[in-house]
N, CA, C and O atoms as a MOPAC input file, in Angstrom:
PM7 MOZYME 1SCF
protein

 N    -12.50800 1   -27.64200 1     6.16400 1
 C    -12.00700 1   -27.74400 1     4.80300 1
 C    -11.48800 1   -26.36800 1     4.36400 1
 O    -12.09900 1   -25.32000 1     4.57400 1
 N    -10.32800 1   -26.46100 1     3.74600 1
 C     -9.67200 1   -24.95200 1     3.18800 1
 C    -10.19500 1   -24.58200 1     2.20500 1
 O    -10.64300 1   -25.52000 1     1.54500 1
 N    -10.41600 1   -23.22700 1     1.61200 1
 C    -10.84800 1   -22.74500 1     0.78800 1
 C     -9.86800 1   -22.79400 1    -0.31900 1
 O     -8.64900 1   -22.82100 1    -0.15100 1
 N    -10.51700 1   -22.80200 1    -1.54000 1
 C    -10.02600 1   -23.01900 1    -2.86200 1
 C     -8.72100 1   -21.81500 1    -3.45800 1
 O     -9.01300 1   -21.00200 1    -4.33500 1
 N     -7.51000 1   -21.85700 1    -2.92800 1
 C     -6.40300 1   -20.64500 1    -3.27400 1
 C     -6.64800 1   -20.64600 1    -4.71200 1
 O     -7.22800 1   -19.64100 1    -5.12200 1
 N     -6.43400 1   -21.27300 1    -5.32300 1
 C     -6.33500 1   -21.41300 1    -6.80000 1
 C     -7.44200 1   -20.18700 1    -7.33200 1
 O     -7.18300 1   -19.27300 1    -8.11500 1
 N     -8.97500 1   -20.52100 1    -6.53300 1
 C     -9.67300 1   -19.53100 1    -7.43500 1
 C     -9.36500 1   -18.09700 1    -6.30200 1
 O     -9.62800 1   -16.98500 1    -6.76100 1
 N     -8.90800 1   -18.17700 1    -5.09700 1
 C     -8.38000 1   -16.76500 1    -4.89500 1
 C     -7.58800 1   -16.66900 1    -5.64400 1
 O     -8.22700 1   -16.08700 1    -6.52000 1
 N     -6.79900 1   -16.76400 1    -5.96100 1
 C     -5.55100 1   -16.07500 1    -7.48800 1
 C     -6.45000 1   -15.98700 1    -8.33600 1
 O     -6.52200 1   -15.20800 1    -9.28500 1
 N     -6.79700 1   -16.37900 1    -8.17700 1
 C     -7.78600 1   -16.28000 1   -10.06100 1
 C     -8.24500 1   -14.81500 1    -9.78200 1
 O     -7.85500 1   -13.85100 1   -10.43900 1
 N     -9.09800 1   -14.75600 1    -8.75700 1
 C    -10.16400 1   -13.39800 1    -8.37000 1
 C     -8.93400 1   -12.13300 1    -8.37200 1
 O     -9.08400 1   -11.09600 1    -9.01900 1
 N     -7.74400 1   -12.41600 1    -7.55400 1
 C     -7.03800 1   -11.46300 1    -6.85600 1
 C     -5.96800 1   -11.11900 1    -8.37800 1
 O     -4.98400 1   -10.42500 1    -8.12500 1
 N     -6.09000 1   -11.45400 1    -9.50000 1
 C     -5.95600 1   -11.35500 1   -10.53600 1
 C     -6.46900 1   -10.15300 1   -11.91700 1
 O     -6.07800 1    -9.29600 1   -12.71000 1
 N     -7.78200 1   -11.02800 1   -11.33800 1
 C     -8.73900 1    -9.61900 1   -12.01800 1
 C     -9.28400 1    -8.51300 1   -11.47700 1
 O    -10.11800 1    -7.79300 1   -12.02500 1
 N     -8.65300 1    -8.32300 1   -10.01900 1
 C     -8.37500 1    -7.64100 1    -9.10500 1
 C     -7.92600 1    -6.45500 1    -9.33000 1
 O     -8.38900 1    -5.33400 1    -9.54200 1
 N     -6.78900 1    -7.01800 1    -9.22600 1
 C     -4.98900 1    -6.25500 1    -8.79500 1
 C     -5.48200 1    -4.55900 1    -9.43800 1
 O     -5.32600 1    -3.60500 1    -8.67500 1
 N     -5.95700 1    -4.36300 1   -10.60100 1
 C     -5.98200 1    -2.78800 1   -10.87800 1
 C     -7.49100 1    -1.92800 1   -10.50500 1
 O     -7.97300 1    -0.81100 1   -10.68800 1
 N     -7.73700 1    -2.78900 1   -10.08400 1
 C     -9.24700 1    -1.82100 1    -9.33500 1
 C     -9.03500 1    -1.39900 1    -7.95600 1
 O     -8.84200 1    -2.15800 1    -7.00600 1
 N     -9.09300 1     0.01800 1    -7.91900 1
 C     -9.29600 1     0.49800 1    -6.61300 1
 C     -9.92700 1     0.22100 1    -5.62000 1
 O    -10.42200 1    -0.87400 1    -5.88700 1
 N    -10.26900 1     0.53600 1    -4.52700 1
 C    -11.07900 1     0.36500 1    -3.58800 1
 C    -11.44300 1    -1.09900 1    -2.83500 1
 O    -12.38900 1    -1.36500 1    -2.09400 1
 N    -10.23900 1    -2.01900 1    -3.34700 1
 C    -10.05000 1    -3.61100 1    -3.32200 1
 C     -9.60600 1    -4.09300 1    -2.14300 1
 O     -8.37900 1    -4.08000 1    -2.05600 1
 N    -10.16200 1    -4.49600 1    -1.24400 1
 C     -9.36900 1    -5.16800 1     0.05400 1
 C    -10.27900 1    -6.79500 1     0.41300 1
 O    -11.46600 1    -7.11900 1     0.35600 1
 N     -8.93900 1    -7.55300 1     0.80800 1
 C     -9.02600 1    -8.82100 1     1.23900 1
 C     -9.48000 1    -8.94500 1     2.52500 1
 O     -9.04900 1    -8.06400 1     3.26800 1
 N    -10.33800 1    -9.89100 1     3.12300 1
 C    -10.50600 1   -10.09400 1     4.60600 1
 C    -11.04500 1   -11.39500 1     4.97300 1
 O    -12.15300 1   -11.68300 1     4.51900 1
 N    -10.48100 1   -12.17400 1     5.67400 1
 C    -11.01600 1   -13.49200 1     5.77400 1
 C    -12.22400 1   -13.61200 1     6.44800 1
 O    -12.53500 1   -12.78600 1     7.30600 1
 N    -13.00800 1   -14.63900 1     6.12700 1
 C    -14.74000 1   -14.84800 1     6.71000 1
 C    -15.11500 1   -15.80900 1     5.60600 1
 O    -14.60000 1   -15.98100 1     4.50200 1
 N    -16.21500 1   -16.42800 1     6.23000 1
 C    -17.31100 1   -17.80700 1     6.24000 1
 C    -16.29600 1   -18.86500 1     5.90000 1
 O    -16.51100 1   -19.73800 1     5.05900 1
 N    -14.78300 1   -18.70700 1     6.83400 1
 C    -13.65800 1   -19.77400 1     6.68600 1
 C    -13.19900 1   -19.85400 1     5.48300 1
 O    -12.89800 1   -20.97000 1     5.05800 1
 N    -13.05400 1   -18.81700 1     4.74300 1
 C    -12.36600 1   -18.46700 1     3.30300 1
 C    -11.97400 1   -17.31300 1     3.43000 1
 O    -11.51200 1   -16.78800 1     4.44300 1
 N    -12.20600 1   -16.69300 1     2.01200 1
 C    -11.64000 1   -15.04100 1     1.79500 1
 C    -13.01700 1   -14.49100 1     1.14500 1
 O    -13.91400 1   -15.06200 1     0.52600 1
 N    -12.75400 1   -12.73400 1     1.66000 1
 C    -13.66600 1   -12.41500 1     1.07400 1
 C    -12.93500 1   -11.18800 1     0.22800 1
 O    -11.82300 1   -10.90400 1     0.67600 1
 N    -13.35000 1   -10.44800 1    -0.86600 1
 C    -13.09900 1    -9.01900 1    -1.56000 1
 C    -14.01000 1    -8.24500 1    -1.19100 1
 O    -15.20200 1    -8.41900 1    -1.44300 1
 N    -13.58000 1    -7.39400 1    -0.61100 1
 C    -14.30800 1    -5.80500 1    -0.75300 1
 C    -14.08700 1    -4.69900 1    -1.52000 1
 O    -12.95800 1    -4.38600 1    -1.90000 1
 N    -14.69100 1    -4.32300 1    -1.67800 1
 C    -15.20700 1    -2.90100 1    -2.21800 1
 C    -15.68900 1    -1.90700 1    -1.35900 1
 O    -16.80400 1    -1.90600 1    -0.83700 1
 N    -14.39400 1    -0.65400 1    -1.16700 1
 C    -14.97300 1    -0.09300 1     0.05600 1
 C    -15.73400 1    -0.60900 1     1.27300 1
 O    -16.77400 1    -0.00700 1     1.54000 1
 N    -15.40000 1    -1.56900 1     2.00600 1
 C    -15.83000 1    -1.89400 1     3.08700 1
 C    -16.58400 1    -2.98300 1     2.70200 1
 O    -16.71100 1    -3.95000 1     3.45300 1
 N    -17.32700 1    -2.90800 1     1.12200 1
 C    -18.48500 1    -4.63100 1     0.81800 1
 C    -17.93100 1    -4.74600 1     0.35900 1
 O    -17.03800 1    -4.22500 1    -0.31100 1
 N    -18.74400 1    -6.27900 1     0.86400 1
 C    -18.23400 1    -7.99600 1     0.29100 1
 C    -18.71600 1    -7.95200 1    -1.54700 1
 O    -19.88100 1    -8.29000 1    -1.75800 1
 N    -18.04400 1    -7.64000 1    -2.53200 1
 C    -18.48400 1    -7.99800 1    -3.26300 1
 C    -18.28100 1    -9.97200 1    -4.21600 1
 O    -18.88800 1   -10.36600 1    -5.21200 1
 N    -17.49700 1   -10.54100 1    -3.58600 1
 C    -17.15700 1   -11.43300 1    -3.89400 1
 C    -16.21800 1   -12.31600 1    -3.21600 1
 O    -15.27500 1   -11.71600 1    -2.70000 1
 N    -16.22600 1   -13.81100 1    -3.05700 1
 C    -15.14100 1   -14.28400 1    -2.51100 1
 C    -14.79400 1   -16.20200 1    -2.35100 1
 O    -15.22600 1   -16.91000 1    -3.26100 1
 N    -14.35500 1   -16.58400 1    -1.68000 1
 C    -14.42500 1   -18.18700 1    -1.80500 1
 C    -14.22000 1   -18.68600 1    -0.22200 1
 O    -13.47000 1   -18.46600 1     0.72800 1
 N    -15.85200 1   -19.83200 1    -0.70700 1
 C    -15.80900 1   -20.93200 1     0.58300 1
 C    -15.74500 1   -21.76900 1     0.22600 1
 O    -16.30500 1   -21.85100 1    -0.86700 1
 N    -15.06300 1   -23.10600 1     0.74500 1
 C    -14.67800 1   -23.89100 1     0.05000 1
 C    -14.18200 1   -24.09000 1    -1.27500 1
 O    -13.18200 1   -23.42700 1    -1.55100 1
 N    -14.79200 1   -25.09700 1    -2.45900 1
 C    -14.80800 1   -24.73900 1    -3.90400 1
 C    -15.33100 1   -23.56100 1    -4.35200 1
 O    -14.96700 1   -22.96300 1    -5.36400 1
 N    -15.97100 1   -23.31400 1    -3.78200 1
 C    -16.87300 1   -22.07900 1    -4.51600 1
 C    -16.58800 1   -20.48200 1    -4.64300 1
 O    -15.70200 1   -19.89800 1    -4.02000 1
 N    -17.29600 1   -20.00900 1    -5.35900 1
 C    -17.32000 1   -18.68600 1    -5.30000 1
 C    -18.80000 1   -18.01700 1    -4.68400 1
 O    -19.96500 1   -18.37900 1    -4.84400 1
 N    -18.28600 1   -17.04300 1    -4.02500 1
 C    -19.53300 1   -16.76100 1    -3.20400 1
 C    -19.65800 1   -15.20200 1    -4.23100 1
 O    -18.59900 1   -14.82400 1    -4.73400 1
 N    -20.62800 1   -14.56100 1    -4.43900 1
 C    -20.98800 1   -13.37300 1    -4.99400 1
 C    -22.24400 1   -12.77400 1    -4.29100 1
 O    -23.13300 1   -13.45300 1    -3.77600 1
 N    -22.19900 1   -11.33400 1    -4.33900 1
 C    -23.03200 1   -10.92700 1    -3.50600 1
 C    -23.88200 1   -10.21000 1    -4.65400 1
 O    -23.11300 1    -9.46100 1    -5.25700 1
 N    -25.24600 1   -10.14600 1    -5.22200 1
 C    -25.66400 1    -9.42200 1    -6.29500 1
 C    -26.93500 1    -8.66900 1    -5.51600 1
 O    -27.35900 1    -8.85000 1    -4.37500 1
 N    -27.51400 1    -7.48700 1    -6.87500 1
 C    -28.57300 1    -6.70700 1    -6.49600 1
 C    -29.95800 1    -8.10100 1    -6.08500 1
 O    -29.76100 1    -9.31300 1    -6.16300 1
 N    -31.02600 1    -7.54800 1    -5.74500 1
 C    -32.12300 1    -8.48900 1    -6.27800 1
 C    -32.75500 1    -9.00700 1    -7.34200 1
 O    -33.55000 1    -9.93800 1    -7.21400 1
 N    -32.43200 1    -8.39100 1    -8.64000 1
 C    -32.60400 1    -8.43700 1    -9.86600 1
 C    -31.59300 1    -9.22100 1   -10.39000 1
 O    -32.00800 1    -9.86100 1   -11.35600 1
 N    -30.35600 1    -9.43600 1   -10.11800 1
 C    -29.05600 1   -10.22400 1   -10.65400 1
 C    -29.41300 1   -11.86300 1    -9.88800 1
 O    -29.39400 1   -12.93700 1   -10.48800 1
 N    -29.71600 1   -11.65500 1    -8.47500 1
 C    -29.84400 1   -12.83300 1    -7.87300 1
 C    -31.27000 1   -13.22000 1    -8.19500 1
 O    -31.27900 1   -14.36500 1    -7.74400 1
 N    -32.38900 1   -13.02700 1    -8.64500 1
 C    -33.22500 1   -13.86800 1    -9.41500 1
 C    -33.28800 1   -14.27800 1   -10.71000 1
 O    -34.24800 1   -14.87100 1   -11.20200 1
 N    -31.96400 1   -13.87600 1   -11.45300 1
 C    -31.66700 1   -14.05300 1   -12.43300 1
 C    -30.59100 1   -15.54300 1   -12.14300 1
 O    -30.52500 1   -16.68400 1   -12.60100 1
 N    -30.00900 1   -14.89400 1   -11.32700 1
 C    -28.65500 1   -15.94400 1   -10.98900 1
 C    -29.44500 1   -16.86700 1   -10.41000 1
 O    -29.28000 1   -17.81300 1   -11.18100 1
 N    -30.22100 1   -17.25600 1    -9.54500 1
 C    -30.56800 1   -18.32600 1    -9.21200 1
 C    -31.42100 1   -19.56400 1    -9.93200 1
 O    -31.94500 1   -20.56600 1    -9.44500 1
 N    -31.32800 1   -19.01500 1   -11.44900 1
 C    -32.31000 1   -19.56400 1   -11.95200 1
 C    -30.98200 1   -20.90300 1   -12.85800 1
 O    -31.18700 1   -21.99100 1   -13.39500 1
 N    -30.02600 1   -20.29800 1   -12.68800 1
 C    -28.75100 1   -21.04100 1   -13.58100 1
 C    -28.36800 1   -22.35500 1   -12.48200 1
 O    -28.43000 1   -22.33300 1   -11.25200 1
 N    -28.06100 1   -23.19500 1   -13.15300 1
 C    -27.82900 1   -24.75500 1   -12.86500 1
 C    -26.48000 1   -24.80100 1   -11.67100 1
 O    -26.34400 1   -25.66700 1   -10.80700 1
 N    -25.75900 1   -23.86600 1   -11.86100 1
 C    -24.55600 1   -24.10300 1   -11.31600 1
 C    -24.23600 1   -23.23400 1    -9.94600 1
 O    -23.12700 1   -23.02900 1    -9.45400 1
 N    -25.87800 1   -22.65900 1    -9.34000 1
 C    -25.64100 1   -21.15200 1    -8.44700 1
 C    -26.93400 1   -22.10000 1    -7.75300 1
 O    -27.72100 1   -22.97500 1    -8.11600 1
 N    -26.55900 1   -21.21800 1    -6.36400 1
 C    -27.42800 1   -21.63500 1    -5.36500 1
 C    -27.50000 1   -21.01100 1    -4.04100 1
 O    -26.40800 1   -20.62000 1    -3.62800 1
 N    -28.48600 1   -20.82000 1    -3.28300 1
 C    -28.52900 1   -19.92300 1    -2.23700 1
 C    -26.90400 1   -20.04500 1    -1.24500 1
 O    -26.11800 1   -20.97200 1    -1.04500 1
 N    -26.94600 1   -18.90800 1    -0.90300 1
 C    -25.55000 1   -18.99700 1     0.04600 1
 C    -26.21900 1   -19.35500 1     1.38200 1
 O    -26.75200 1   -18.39700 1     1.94200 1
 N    -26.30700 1   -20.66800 1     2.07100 1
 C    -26.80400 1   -20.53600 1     2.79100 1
 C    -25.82900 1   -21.78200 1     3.72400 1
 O    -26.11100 1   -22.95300 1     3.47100 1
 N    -24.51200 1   -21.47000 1     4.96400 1
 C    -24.08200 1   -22.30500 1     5.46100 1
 C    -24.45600 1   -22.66400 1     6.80100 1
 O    -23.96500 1   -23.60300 1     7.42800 1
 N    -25.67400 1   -21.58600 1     7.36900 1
 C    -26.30300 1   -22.17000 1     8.43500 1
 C    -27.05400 1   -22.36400 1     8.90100 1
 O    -27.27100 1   -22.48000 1    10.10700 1
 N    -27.93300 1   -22.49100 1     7.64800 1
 C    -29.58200 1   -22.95800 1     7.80400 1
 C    -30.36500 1   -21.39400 1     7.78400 1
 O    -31.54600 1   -21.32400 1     8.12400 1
 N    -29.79700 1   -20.47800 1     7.46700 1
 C    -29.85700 1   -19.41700 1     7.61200 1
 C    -29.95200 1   -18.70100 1     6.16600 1
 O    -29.32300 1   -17.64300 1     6.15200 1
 N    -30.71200 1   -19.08600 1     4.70700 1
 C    -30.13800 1   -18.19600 1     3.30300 1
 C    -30.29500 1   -16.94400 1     3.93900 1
 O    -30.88100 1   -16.49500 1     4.92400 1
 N    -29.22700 1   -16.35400 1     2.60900 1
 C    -29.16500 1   -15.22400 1     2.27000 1
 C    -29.14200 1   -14.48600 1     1.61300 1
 O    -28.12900 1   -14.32300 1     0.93300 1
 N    -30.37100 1   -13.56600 1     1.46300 1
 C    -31.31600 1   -13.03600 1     0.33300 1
 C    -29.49100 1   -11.76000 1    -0.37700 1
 O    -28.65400 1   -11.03700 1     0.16500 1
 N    -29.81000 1   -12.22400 1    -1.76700 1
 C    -28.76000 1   -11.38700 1    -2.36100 1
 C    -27.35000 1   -12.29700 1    -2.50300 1
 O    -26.41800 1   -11.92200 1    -3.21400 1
 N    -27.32600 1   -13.57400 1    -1.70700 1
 C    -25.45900 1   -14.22100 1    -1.76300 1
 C    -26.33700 1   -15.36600 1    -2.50900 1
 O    -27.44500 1   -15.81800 1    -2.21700 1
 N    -25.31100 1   -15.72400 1    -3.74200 1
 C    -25.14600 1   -16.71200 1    -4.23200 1
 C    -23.60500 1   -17.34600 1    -4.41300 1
 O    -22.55700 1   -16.81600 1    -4.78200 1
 N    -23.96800 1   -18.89600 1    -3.93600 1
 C    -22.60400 1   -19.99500 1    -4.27800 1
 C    -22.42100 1   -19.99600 1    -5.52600 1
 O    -23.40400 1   -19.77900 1    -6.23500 1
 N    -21.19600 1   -20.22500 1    -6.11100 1
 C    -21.44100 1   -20.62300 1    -8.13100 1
 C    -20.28800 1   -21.69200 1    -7.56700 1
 O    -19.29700 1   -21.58300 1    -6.84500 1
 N    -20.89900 1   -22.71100 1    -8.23100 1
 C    -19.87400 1   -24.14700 1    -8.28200 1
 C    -18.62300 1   -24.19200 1    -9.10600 1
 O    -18.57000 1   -23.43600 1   -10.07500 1
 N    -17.98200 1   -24.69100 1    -8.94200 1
 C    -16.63800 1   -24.56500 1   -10.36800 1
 C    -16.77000 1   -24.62300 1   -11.66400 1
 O    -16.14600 1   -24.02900 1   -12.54400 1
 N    -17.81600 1   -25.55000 1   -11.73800 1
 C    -18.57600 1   -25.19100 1   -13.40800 1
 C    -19.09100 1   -24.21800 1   -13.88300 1
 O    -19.18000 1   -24.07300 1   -15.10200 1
 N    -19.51300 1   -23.39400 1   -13.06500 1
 C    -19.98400 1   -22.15100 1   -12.66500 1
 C    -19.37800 1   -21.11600 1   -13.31600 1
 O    -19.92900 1   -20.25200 1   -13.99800 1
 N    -17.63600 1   -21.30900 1   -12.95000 1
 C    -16.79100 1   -20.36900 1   -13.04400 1
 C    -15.72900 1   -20.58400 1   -13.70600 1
 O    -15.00800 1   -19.63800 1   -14.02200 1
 N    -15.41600 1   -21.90700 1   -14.05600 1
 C    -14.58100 1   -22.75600 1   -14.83600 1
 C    -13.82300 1   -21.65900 1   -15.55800 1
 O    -12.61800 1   -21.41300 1   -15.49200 1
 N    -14.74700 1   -21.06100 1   -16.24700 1
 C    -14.19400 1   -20.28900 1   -18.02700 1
 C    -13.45900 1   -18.32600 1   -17.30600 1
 O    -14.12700 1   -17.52900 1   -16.64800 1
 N    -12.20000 1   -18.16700 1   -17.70200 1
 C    -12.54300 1   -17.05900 1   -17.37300 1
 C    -12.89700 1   -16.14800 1   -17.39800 1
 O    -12.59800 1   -15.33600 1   -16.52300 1
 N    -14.09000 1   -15.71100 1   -18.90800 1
 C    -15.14300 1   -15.15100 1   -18.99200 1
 C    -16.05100 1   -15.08400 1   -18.12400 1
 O    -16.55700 1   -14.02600 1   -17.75000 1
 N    -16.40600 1   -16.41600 1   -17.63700 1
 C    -17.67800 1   -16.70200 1   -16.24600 1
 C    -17.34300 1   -16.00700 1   -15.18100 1
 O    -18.06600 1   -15.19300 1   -14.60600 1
 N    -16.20600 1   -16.32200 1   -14.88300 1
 C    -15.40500 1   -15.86400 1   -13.16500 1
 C    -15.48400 1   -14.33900 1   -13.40700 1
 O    -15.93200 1   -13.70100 1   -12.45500 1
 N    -15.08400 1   -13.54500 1   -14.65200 1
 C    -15.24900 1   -12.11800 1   -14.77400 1
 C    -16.45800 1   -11.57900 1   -14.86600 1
 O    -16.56000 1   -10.39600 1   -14.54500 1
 N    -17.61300 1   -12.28400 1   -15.30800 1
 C    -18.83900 1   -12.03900 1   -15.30000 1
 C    -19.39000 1   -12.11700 1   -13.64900 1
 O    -20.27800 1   -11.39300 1   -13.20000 1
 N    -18.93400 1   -12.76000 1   -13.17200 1
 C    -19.66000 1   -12.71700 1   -11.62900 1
 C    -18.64200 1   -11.45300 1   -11.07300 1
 O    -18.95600 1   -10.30100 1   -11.37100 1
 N    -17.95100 1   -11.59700 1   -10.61400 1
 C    -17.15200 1   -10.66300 1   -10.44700 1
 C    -17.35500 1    -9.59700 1   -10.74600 1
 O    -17.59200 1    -8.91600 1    -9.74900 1
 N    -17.39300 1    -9.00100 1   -11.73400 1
 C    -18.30100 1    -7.88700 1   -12.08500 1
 C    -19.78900 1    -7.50700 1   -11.85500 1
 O    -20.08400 1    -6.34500 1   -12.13500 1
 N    -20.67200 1    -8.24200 1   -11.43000 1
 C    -21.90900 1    -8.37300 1   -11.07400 1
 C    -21.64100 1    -8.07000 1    -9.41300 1
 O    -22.02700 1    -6.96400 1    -9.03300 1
 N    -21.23000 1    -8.65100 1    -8.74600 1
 C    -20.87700 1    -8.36100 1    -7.67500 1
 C    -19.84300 1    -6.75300 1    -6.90200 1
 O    -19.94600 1    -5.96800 1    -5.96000 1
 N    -18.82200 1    -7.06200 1    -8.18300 1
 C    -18.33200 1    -5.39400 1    -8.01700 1
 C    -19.79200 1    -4.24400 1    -7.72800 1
 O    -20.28300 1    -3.81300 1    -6.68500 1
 N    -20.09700 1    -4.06400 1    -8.98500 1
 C    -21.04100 1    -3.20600 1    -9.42700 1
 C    -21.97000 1    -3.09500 1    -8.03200 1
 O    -22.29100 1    -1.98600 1    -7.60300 1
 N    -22.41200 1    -4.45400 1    -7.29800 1
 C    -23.53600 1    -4.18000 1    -6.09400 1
 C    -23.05900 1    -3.71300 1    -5.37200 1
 O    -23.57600 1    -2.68400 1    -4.93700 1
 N    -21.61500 1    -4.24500 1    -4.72900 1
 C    -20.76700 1    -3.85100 1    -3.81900 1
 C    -20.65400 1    -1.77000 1    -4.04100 1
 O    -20.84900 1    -0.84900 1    -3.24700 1
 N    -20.37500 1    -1.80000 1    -5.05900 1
 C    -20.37100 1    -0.22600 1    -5.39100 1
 C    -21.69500 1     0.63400 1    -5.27900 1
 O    -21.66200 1     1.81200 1    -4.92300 1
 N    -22.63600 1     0.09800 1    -5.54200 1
 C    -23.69700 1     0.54800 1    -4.94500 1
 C    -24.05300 1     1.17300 1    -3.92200 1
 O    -24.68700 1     2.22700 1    -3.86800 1
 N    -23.45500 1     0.22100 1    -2.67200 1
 C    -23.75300 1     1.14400 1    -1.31200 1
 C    -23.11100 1     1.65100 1    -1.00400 1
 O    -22.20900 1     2.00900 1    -1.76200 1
 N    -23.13600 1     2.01300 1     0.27000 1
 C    -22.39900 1     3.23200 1     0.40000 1
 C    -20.86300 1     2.78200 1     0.98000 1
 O    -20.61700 1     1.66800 1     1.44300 1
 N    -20.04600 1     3.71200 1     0.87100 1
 C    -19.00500 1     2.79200 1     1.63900 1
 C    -18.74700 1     2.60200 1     3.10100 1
 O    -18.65800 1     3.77600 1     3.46100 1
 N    -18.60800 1     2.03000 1     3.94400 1
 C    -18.21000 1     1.45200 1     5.22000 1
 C    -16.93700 1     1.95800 1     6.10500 1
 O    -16.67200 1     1.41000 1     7.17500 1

């Protein structure tokens, strides 16, 4: 199944003027980096976000987010957000930014 272009434009949107921004395909979608991290990206419908541990026990507690987990394998820190999720584009900038920010965190790659 192809990944959702629509919400890549969306992302590669609120993108376009932040530095340190590169595209790279993986988990059969796209991903954004930040200096070398994944801070955000899309599999299938979804948006995948990568947060601190404090954001992702926060985030996992919301109706519309759920472990990133496509091979039986979660992964501590990735959360899915469903389209309801991200619908608004307040929401989509709010993850996005949550994910920037972790991505910026480490070190770069």
């Amino acid at each position: 199944m192809p990944y959702n272009e629509d919400l890549a434009k969306r992302i590669r949107t609120k993108l376009k003027s932040r530095s340190g921004m590169t595209e790279k395909r993986l988990f059969g979608g796209i991903g954004f980096l930040v200096e070398g991290n994944i801070a955000c990206g899309v599999h299938k419908q979804d948006l995948i976000v990568r947060l601190s541990n404090e954001d992702f026990d926060l985030a996992i507690k919301d109706a519309n987010v759920m472990v990133f987990d496509i091979s039986g394998r979660p992964m501590k820190g990735w959360i899915l957000v469903s389209s309801r999720g991200y619908a608004s584009d307040a929401s989509l900038h709010d993850w996005i930014n949550k994910g920037i920010a972790f991505a910026r965190s480490l070190p770069p790659k």
